[in-house]
């Protein structure tokens, strides 16, 4: 779950298309997962979370899917907009949001007009 | 959600000096954390700021380098001591517990050490 280098994976999508950002988490004991959006020059912004007793959770234009068997998390963004351009991080923890988070490496989403 | 502010928002400092970063939240929270984000990288936890007791540091981070205070349930400080250019990073506080339903982050402090 620690950062692994200076080059972020990049996902480039056309405006209006759906985006899928993937994350492999590291700890099979993790039971709470959060997706954050970080725009340039800002702190991470909460998007959506999911607990391990769920496989899917939907928000406004976003859906998070959790596959515990393969320790995989995905964030789906419907009808991607230019304002969605940012770096997206998944984070994992055990015992709930009051515990320390372990972050994935992040994915840069670039939305082409 | 919680409204979190950090001061300063950015600073440029000389090698060998120290900088204290403040984090203020608008409601009482159980937990406050300090993270570091090096340029182009992900977030790494420095320590958990414990109210009324010494902070709990992660592997690779020590109190002499990153002293932390948490005098109450809405405020914490992180000091970056005896700075070197390798300390150039974004420093972020986060909060959880109390009336918050997840972990929220402040806007960050962008530190450049010359």
PDB file of C-alpha atoms in Angstrom:
ATOM      1  CA  UNK A   1       0.000   0.000   0.000  1.00  0.00           C
ATOM      2  CA  UNK A   2       2.942   2.407   0.127  1.00  0.00           C
ATOM      3  CA  UNK A   3       3.779   4.634  -2.804  1.00  0.00           C
ATOM      4  CA  UNK A   4       6.033   2.953  -5.331  1.00  0.00           C
ATOM      5  CA  UNK A   5       7.408   5.645  -7.580  1.00  0.00           C
ATOM      6  CA  UNK A   6       7.145   9.002  -9.236  1.00  0.00           C
ATOM      7  CA  UNK A   7       5.081   7.976 -12.265  1.00  0.00           C
ATOM      8  CA  UNK A   8       1.391   7.679 -11.627  1.00  0.00           C
ATOM      9  CA  UNK A   9      -0.671   5.332 -13.776  1.00  0.00           C
ATOM     10  CA  UNK A  10      -2.798   7.457 -16.069  1.00  0.00           C
ATOM     11  CA  UNK A  11      -6.291   6.839 -17.406  1.00  0.00           C
ATOM     12  CA  UNK A  12      -7.315   9.022 -20.313  1.00  0.00           C
ATOM     13  CA  UNK A  13     -11.021   9.145 -21.205  1.00  0.00           C
ATOM     14  CA  UNK A  14     -13.285  11.189 -23.428  1.00  0.00           C
ATOM     15  CA  UNK A  15     -15.784  13.517 -21.832  1.00  0.00           C
ATOM     16  CA  UNK A  16     -19.080  11.710 -21.429  1.00  0.00           C
ATOM     17  CA  UNK A  17     -17.561   8.234 -21.311  1.00  0.00           C
ATOM     18  CA  UNK A  18     -17.543   6.057 -18.197  1.00  0.00           C
ATOM     19  CA  UNK A  19     -14.286   5.705 -16.255  1.00  0.00           C
ATOM     20  CA  UNK A  20     -13.100   2.715 -14.255  1.00  0.00           C
ATOM     21  CA  UNK A  21     -10.205   3.159 -11.857  1.00  0.00           C
ATOM     22  CA  UNK A  22      -8.758   0.046 -10.266  1.00  0.00           C
ATOM     23  CA  UNK A  23      -6.924  -0.582  -7.021  1.00  0.00           C
ATOM     24  CA  UNK A  24      -5.319  -3.696  -5.563  1.00  0.00           C
ATOM     25  CA  UNK A  25      -5.239  -3.498  -1.784  1.00  0.00           C
ATOM     26  CA  UNK A  26      -2.636  -5.152   0.347  1.00  0.00           C
ATOM     27  CA  UNK A  27      -4.146  -6.432   3.587  1.00  0.00           C
ATOM     28  CA  UNK A  28      -6.719  -9.217   3.646  1.00  0.00           C
ATOM     29  CA  UNK A  29      -7.731  -8.066   7.146  1.00  0.00           C
ATOM     30  CA  UNK A  30      -8.796  -4.628   5.853  1.00  0.00           C
ATOM     31  CA  UNK A  31     -12.522  -4.096   6.318  1.00  0.00           C
ATOM     32  CA  UNK A  32     -13.094  -0.496   5.323  1.00  0.00           C
ATOM     33  CA  UNK A  33     -12.148   1.193   2.076  1.00  0.00           C
ATOM     34  CA  UNK A  34     -12.298   4.782   0.889  1.00  0.00           C
ATOM     35  CA  UNK A  35     -11.834   6.485  -2.467  1.00  0.00           C
ATOM     36  CA  UNK A  36     -10.401  10.008  -2.471  1.00  0.00           C
ATOM     37  CA  UNK A  37     -10.064  12.555  -5.260  1.00  0.00           C
ATOM     38  CA  UNK A  38      -7.112  14.929  -5.149  1.00  0.00           C
ATOM     39  CA  UNK A  39      -7.065  17.930  -7.442  1.00  0.00           C
ATOM     40  CA  UNK A  40      -3.852  19.804  -8.075  1.00  0.00           C
ATOM     41  CA  UNK A  41      -2.886  21.923  -5.073  1.00  0.00           C
ATOM     42  CA  UNK A  42      -5.598  20.519  -2.813  1.00  0.00           C
ATOM     43  CA  UNK A  43      -5.994  17.915  -0.117  1.00  0.00           C
ATOM     44  CA  UNK A  44      -7.699  14.559  -0.762  1.00  0.00           C
ATOM     45  CA  UNK A  45     -11.473  14.861  -1.001  1.00  0.00           C
ATOM     46  CA  UNK A  46     -13.723  11.997   0.154  1.00  0.00           C
ATOM     47  CA  UNK A  47     -15.732  10.458  -2.698  1.00  0.00           C
ATOM     48  CA  UNK A  48     -17.240   7.212  -1.455  1.00  0.00           C
ATOM     49  CA  UNK A  49     -16.544   4.416   0.990  1.00  0.00           C
ATOM     50  CA  UNK A  50     -17.452   0.761   1.367  1.00  0.00           C
ATOM     51  CA  UNK A  51     -17.260  -1.770   4.169  1.00  0.00           C
ATOM     52  CA  UNK A  52     -16.189  -5.355   3.696  1.00  0.00           C
ATOM     53  CA  UNK A  53     -19.698  -6.703   4.274  1.00  0.00           C
ATOM     54  CA  UNK A  54     -20.735  -5.139   0.967  1.00  0.00           C
ATOM     55  CA  UNK A  55     -19.755  -5.828  -2.649  1.00  0.00           C
ATOM     56  CA  UNK A  56     -21.101  -2.669  -4.217  1.00  0.00           C
ATOM     57  CA  UNK A  57     -22.085   0.825  -3.184  1.00  0.00           C
ATOM     58  CA  UNK A  58     -23.437   3.622  -5.308  1.00  0.00           C
ATOM     59  CA  UNK A  59     -23.272   7.364  -4.955  1.00  0.00           C
ATOM     60  CA  UNK A  60     -23.998  10.208  -7.261  1.00  0.00           C
ATOM     61  CA  UNK A  61     -22.367   9.219 -10.604  1.00  0.00           C
ATOM     62  CA  UNK A  62     -19.928   6.956  -8.751  1.00  0.00           C
ATOM     63  CA  UNK A  63     -19.982   3.262  -7.883  1.00  0.00           C
ATOM     64  CA  UNK A  64     -17.450   1.349  -5.841  1.00  0.00           C
ATOM     65  CA  UNK A  65     -17.036  -2.400  -6.282  1.00  0.00           C
ATOM     66  CA  UNK A  66     -15.208  -4.609  -3.805  1.00  0.00           C
ATOM     67  CA  UNK A  67     -13.875  -8.082  -4.585  1.00  0.00           C
ATOM     68  CA  UNK A  68     -12.438  -9.503  -1.390  1.00  0.00           C
ATOM     69  CA  UNK A  69     -11.431 -12.767  -3.008  1.00  0.00           C
ATOM     70  CA  UNK A  70      -8.772 -11.088  -5.117  1.00  0.00           C
ATOM     71  CA  UNK A  71      -8.338  -7.992  -2.902  1.00  0.00           C
ATOM     72  CA  UNK A  72      -9.513  -5.637  -5.609  1.00  0.00           C
ATOM     73  CA  UNK A  73     -11.389  -2.367  -5.470  1.00  0.00           C
ATOM     74  CA  UNK A  74     -12.705  -0.309  -8.360  1.00  0.00           C
ATOM     75  CA  UNK A  75     -14.251   3.122  -8.756  1.00  0.00           C
ATOM     76  CA  UNK A  76     -16.629   3.691 -11.638  1.00  0.00           C
ATOM     77  CA  UNK A  77     -17.459   7.232 -12.697  1.00  0.00           C
ATOM     78  CA  UNK A  78     -20.424   7.634 -15.031  1.00  0.00           C
ATOM     79  CA  UNK A  79     -20.514  10.293 -17.747  1.00  0.00           C
ATOM     80  CA  UNK A  80     -17.047  11.606 -16.919  1.00  0.00           C
ATOM     81  CA  UNK A  81     -16.735  15.389 -16.905  1.00  0.00           C
ATOM     82  CA  UNK A  82     -13.696  17.686 -17.202  1.00  0.00           C
ATOM     83  CA  UNK A  83     -14.111  18.493 -13.508  1.00  0.00           C
ATOM     84  CA  UNK A  84     -13.393  14.838 -12.732  1.00  0.00           C
ATOM     85  CA  UNK A  85      -9.786  15.279 -13.861  1.00  0.00           C
ATOM     86  CA  UNK A  86      -7.652  14.580 -10.770  1.00  0.00           C
ATOM     87  CA  UNK A  87      -5.596  11.929  -9.032  1.00  0.00           C
ATOM     88  CA  UNK A  88      -7.704   9.218  -7.416  1.00  0.00           C
ATOM     89  CA  UNK A  89      -6.477   7.245  -4.414  1.00  0.00           C
ATOM     90  CA  UNK A  90      -7.910   4.179  -2.755  1.00  0.00           C
ATOM     91  CA  UNK A  91      -7.251   3.731   0.946  1.00  0.00           C
ATOM     92  CA  UNK A  92      -7.720   0.738   3.217  1.00  0.00           C
ATOM     93  CA  UNK A  93      -7.921   0.205   6.942  1.00  0.00           C
ATOM     94  CA  UNK A  94      -9.186  -2.270   9.496  1.00  0.00           C
ATOM     95  CA  UNK A  95     -11.489  -1.387  12.353  1.00  0.00           C
ATOM     96  CA  UNK A  96     -13.128   1.603  10.704  1.00  0.00           C
ATOM     97  CA  UNK A  97     -12.436   5.196   9.733  1.00  0.00           C
ATOM     98  CA  UNK A  98     -10.841   6.110  13.065  1.00  0.00           C
ATOM     99  CA  UNK A  99      -7.814   3.970  12.273  1.00  0.00           C
ATOM    100  CA  UNK A 100      -4.815   4.807  10.136  1.00  0.00           C
ATOM    101  CA  UNK A 101      -5.205   4.544   6.385  1.00  0.00           C
ATOM    102  CA  UNK A 102      -2.901   2.808   3.941  1.00  0.00           C
ATOM    103  CA  UNK A 103      -3.003   4.462   0.544  1.00  0.00           C
ATOM    104  CA  UNK A 104      -2.600   2.999  -2.918  1.00  0.00           C
ATOM    105  CA  UNK A 105      -0.282   4.554  -5.455  1.00  0.00           C
ATOM    106  CA  UNK A 106      -2.967   6.669  -7.118  1.00  0.00           C
ATOM    107  CA  UNK A 107      -4.284   6.990 -10.677  1.00  0.00           C
ATOM    108  CA  UNK A 108      -4.313  10.180 -12.712  1.00  0.00           C
ATOM    109  CA  UNK A 109      -7.617  10.582 -14.559  1.00  0.00           C
ATOM    110  CA  UNK A 110      -7.325  12.857 -17.587  1.00  0.00           C
ATOM    111  CA  UNK A 111     -10.617  13.806 -19.217  1.00  0.00           C
ATOM    112  CA  UNK A 112     -10.346  14.856 -22.850  1.00  0.00           C
ATOM    113  CA  UNK A 113     -12.987  17.332 -24.076  1.00  0.00           C
TER     114      UNK A 113
ATOM    115  CA  UNK B   1     -18.255  16.262   7.075  1.00  0.00           C
ATOM    116  CA  UNK B   2     -15.662  18.306   8.939  1.00  0.00           C
ATOM    117  CA  UNK B   3     -14.156  21.664   8.018  1.00  0.00           C
ATOM    118  CA  UNK B   4     -10.402  21.458   8.443  1.00  0.00           C
ATOM    119  CA  UNK B   5      -7.906  24.273   8.067  1.00  0.00           C
ATOM    120  CA  UNK B   6      -4.130  24.169   8.006  1.00  0.00           C
ATOM    121  CA  UNK B   7      -1.617  26.955   8.514  1.00  0.00           C
ATOM    122  CA  UNK B   8       0.522  27.865   6.721  1.00  0.00           C
ATOM    123  CA  UNK B   9      -0.816  26.756   3.347  1.00  0.00           C
ATOM    124  CA  UNK B  10       2.698  26.850   1.938  1.00  0.00           C
ATOM    125  CA  UNK B  11       6.182  27.922   2.966  1.00  0.00           C
ATOM    126  CA  UNK B  12       9.703  28.068   1.664  1.00  0.00           C
ATOM    127  CA  UNK B  13      12.284  27.410   4.370  1.00  0.00           C
ATOM    128  CA  UNK B  14      16.015  27.297   4.721  1.00  0.00           C
ATOM    129  CA  UNK B  15      17.948  24.137   5.500  1.00  0.00           C
ATOM    130  CA  UNK B  16      18.445  23.576   9.228  1.00  0.00           C
ATOM    131  CA  UNK B  17      15.397  25.532  10.366  1.00  0.00           C
ATOM    132  CA  UNK B  18      12.104  24.211  11.764  1.00  0.00           C
ATOM    133  CA  UNK B  19       8.502  24.820  10.768  1.00  0.00           C
ATOM    134  CA  UNK B  20       5.365  24.235  12.818  1.00  0.00           C
ATOM    135  CA  UNK B  21       2.182  23.391  10.948  1.00  0.00           C
ATOM    136  CA  UNK B  22      -1.203  23.880  12.573  1.00  0.00           C
ATOM    137  CA  UNK B  23      -4.368  21.873  11.966  1.00  0.00           C
ATOM    138  CA  UNK B  24      -7.741  23.106  13.206  1.00  0.00           C
ATOM    139  CA  UNK B  25     -11.086  21.317  12.838  1.00  0.00           C
ATOM    140  CA  UNK B  26     -14.512  22.845  13.388  1.00  0.00           C
ATOM    141  CA  UNK B  27     -15.849  20.092  15.656  1.00  0.00           C
ATOM    142  CA  UNK B  28     -14.479  17.759  18.274  1.00  0.00           C
ATOM    143  CA  UNK B  29     -12.966  14.637  16.756  1.00  0.00           C
ATOM    144  CA  UNK B  30     -11.585  11.491  18.278  1.00  0.00           C
ATOM    145  CA  UNK B  31      -8.624  11.003  16.013  1.00  0.00           C
ATOM    146  CA  UNK B  32      -6.181  13.316  14.251  1.00  0.00           C
ATOM    147  CA  UNK B  33      -3.465  12.055  11.935  1.00  0.00           C
ATOM    148  CA  UNK B  34      -0.505  13.568  10.086  1.00  0.00           C
ATOM    149  CA  UNK B  35       0.479  12.330   6.632  1.00  0.00           C
ATOM    150  CA  UNK B  36       3.282  13.220   4.247  1.00  0.00           C
ATOM    151  CA  UNK B  37       2.934  13.289   0.480  1.00  0.00           C
ATOM    152  CA  UNK B  38       6.234  13.559  -1.361  1.00  0.00           C
ATOM    153  CA  UNK B  39       6.181  15.078  -4.861  1.00  0.00           C
ATOM    154  CA  UNK B  40       4.217  12.940  -7.290  1.00  0.00           C
ATOM    155  CA  UNK B  41       3.631  10.211  -4.742  1.00  0.00           C
ATOM    156  CA  UNK B  42       0.949   8.791  -2.502  1.00  0.00           C
ATOM    157  CA  UNK B  43       0.273   9.567   1.151  1.00  0.00           C
ATOM    158  CA  UNK B  44       2.269   8.025   3.995  1.00  0.00           C
ATOM    159  CA  UNK B  45       1.227   8.221   7.628  1.00  0.00           C
ATOM    160  CA  UNK B  46       3.711   9.990   9.885  1.00  0.00           C
ATOM    161  CA  UNK B  47       1.911   9.627  13.211  1.00  0.00           C
ATOM    162  CA  UNK B  48      -1.352   9.562  15.103  1.00  0.00           C
ATOM    163  CA  UNK B  49      -1.802  12.638  17.276  1.00  0.00           C
ATOM    164  CA  UNK B  50      -3.174  11.527  20.646  1.00  0.00           C
ATOM    165  CA  UNK B  51      -5.009  14.023  22.816  1.00  0.00           C
ATOM    166  CA  UNK B  52      -3.287  14.368  26.158  1.00  0.00           C
ATOM    167  CA  UNK B  53      -0.482  11.920  25.460  1.00  0.00           C
ATOM    168  CA  UNK B  54       2.497  11.390  23.176  1.00  0.00           C
ATOM    169  CA  UNK B  55       1.867  10.791  19.499  1.00  0.00           C
ATOM    170  CA  UNK B  56       2.177   7.307  18.018  1.00  0.00           C
ATOM    171  CA  UNK B  57       4.778   7.286  15.236  1.00  0.00           C
ATOM    172  CA  UNK B  58       4.988   4.999  12.235  1.00  0.00           C
ATOM    173  CA  UNK B  59       8.123   3.149  11.277  1.00  0.00           C
ATOM    174  CA  UNK B  60      10.683   5.535   9.829  1.00  0.00           C
ATOM    175  CA  UNK B  61       9.392   8.612  11.658  1.00  0.00           C
ATOM    176  CA  UNK B  62      10.701   9.796  15.020  1.00  0.00           C
ATOM    177  CA  UNK B  63       9.587  12.321  17.593  1.00  0.00           C
ATOM    178  CA  UNK B  64      12.804  14.337  17.479  1.00  0.00           C
ATOM    179  CA  UNK B  65      12.293  15.028  13.786  1.00  0.00           C
ATOM    180  CA  UNK B  66       8.498  15.398  13.808  1.00  0.00           C
ATOM    181  CA  UNK B  67       7.290  16.514  17.245  1.00  0.00           C
ATOM    182  CA  UNK B  68       3.499  16.610  17.467  1.00  0.00           C
ATOM    183  CA  UNK B  69       1.151  18.255  19.912  1.00  0.00           C
ATOM    184  CA  UNK B  70      -2.565  17.763  20.448  1.00  0.00           C
ATOM    185  CA  UNK B  71      -3.749  19.911  23.338  1.00  0.00           C
ATOM    186  CA  UNK B  72      -7.476  19.375  22.728  1.00  0.00           C
ATOM    187  CA  UNK B  73     -10.016  17.616  20.500  1.00  0.00           C
ATOM    188  CA  UNK B  74      -9.976  20.215  17.702  1.00  0.00           C
ATOM    189  CA  UNK B  75      -6.330  21.226  17.275  1.00  0.00           C
ATOM    190  CA  UNK B  76      -2.946  19.672  16.538  1.00  0.00           C
ATOM    191  CA  UNK B  77       0.491  20.816  15.430  1.00  0.00           C
ATOM    192  CA  UNK B  78       3.273  19.065  13.536  1.00  0.00           C
ATOM    193  CA  UNK B  79       6.801  20.455  13.612  1.00  0.00           C
ATOM    194  CA  UNK B  80       9.314  19.537  10.935  1.00  0.00           C
ATOM    195  CA  UNK B  81      12.673  19.987  12.665  1.00  0.00           C
ATOM    196  CA  UNK B  82      16.153  20.640  11.315  1.00  0.00           C
ATOM    197  CA  UNK B  83      14.837  20.593   7.780  1.00  0.00           C
ATOM    198  CA  UNK B  84      16.685  19.371   4.705  1.00  0.00           C
ATOM    199  CA  UNK B  85      15.605  19.472   1.031  1.00  0.00           C
ATOM    200  CA  UNK B  86      14.381  15.873   1.428  1.00  0.00           C
ATOM    201  CA  UNK B  87      11.653  17.198   3.718  1.00  0.00           C
ATOM    202  CA  UNK B  88      10.087  19.089   0.811  1.00  0.00           C
ATOM    203  CA  UNK B  89       6.596  17.596   0.682  1.00  0.00           C
ATOM    204  CA  UNK B  90       2.940  18.249   1.265  1.00  0.00           C
ATOM    205  CA  UNK B  91       1.987  17.692   4.899  1.00  0.00           C
ATOM    206  CA  UNK B  92      -1.637  16.794   5.500  1.00  0.00           C
ATOM    207  CA  UNK B  93      -3.702  16.398   8.615  1.00  0.00           C
ATOM    208  CA  UNK B  94      -6.788  14.221   8.729  1.00  0.00           C
ATOM    209  CA  UNK B  95      -9.541  13.754  11.293  1.00  0.00           C
ATOM    210  CA  UNK B  96     -11.967  10.985  12.197  1.00  0.00           C
ATOM    211  CA  UNK B  97     -14.468  10.118  14.884  1.00  0.00           C
ATOM    212  CA  UNK B  98     -16.741  12.412  16.855  1.00  0.00           C
ATOM    213  CA  UNK B  99     -19.504  13.603  14.537  1.00  0.00           C
ATOM    214  CA  UNK B 100     -17.519  12.651  11.420  1.00  0.00           C
ATOM    215  CA  UNK B 101     -18.548   9.510   9.582  1.00  0.00           C
ATOM    216  CA  UNK B 102     -15.241   8.847   7.834  1.00  0.00           C
ATOM    217  CA  UNK B 103     -11.720  10.277   7.629  1.00  0.00           C
ATOM    218  CA  UNK B 104     -11.424  13.756   6.179  1.00  0.00           C
ATOM    219  CA  UNK B 105      -8.332  15.650   5.091  1.00  0.00           C
ATOM    220  CA  UNK B 106      -7.222  19.208   5.403  1.00  0.00           C
ATOM    221  CA  UNK B 107      -6.004  21.246   2.415  1.00  0.00           C
ATOM    222  CA  UNK B 108      -2.352  20.491   3.104  1.00  0.00           C
ATOM    223  CA  UNK B 109       0.796  22.528   3.742  1.00  0.00           C
ATOM    224  CA  UNK B 110       3.221  22.685   0.839  1.00  0.00           C
ATOM    225  CA  UNK B 111       6.759  22.873   2.181  1.00  0.00           C
ATOM    226  CA  UNK B 112       9.832  23.608   0.098  1.00  0.00           C
ATOM    227  CA  UNK B 113      13.230  23.414   1.770  1.00  0.00           C
ATOM    228  CA  UNK B 114      16.135  25.132   0.062  1.00  0.00           C
TER     229      UNK B 114
END
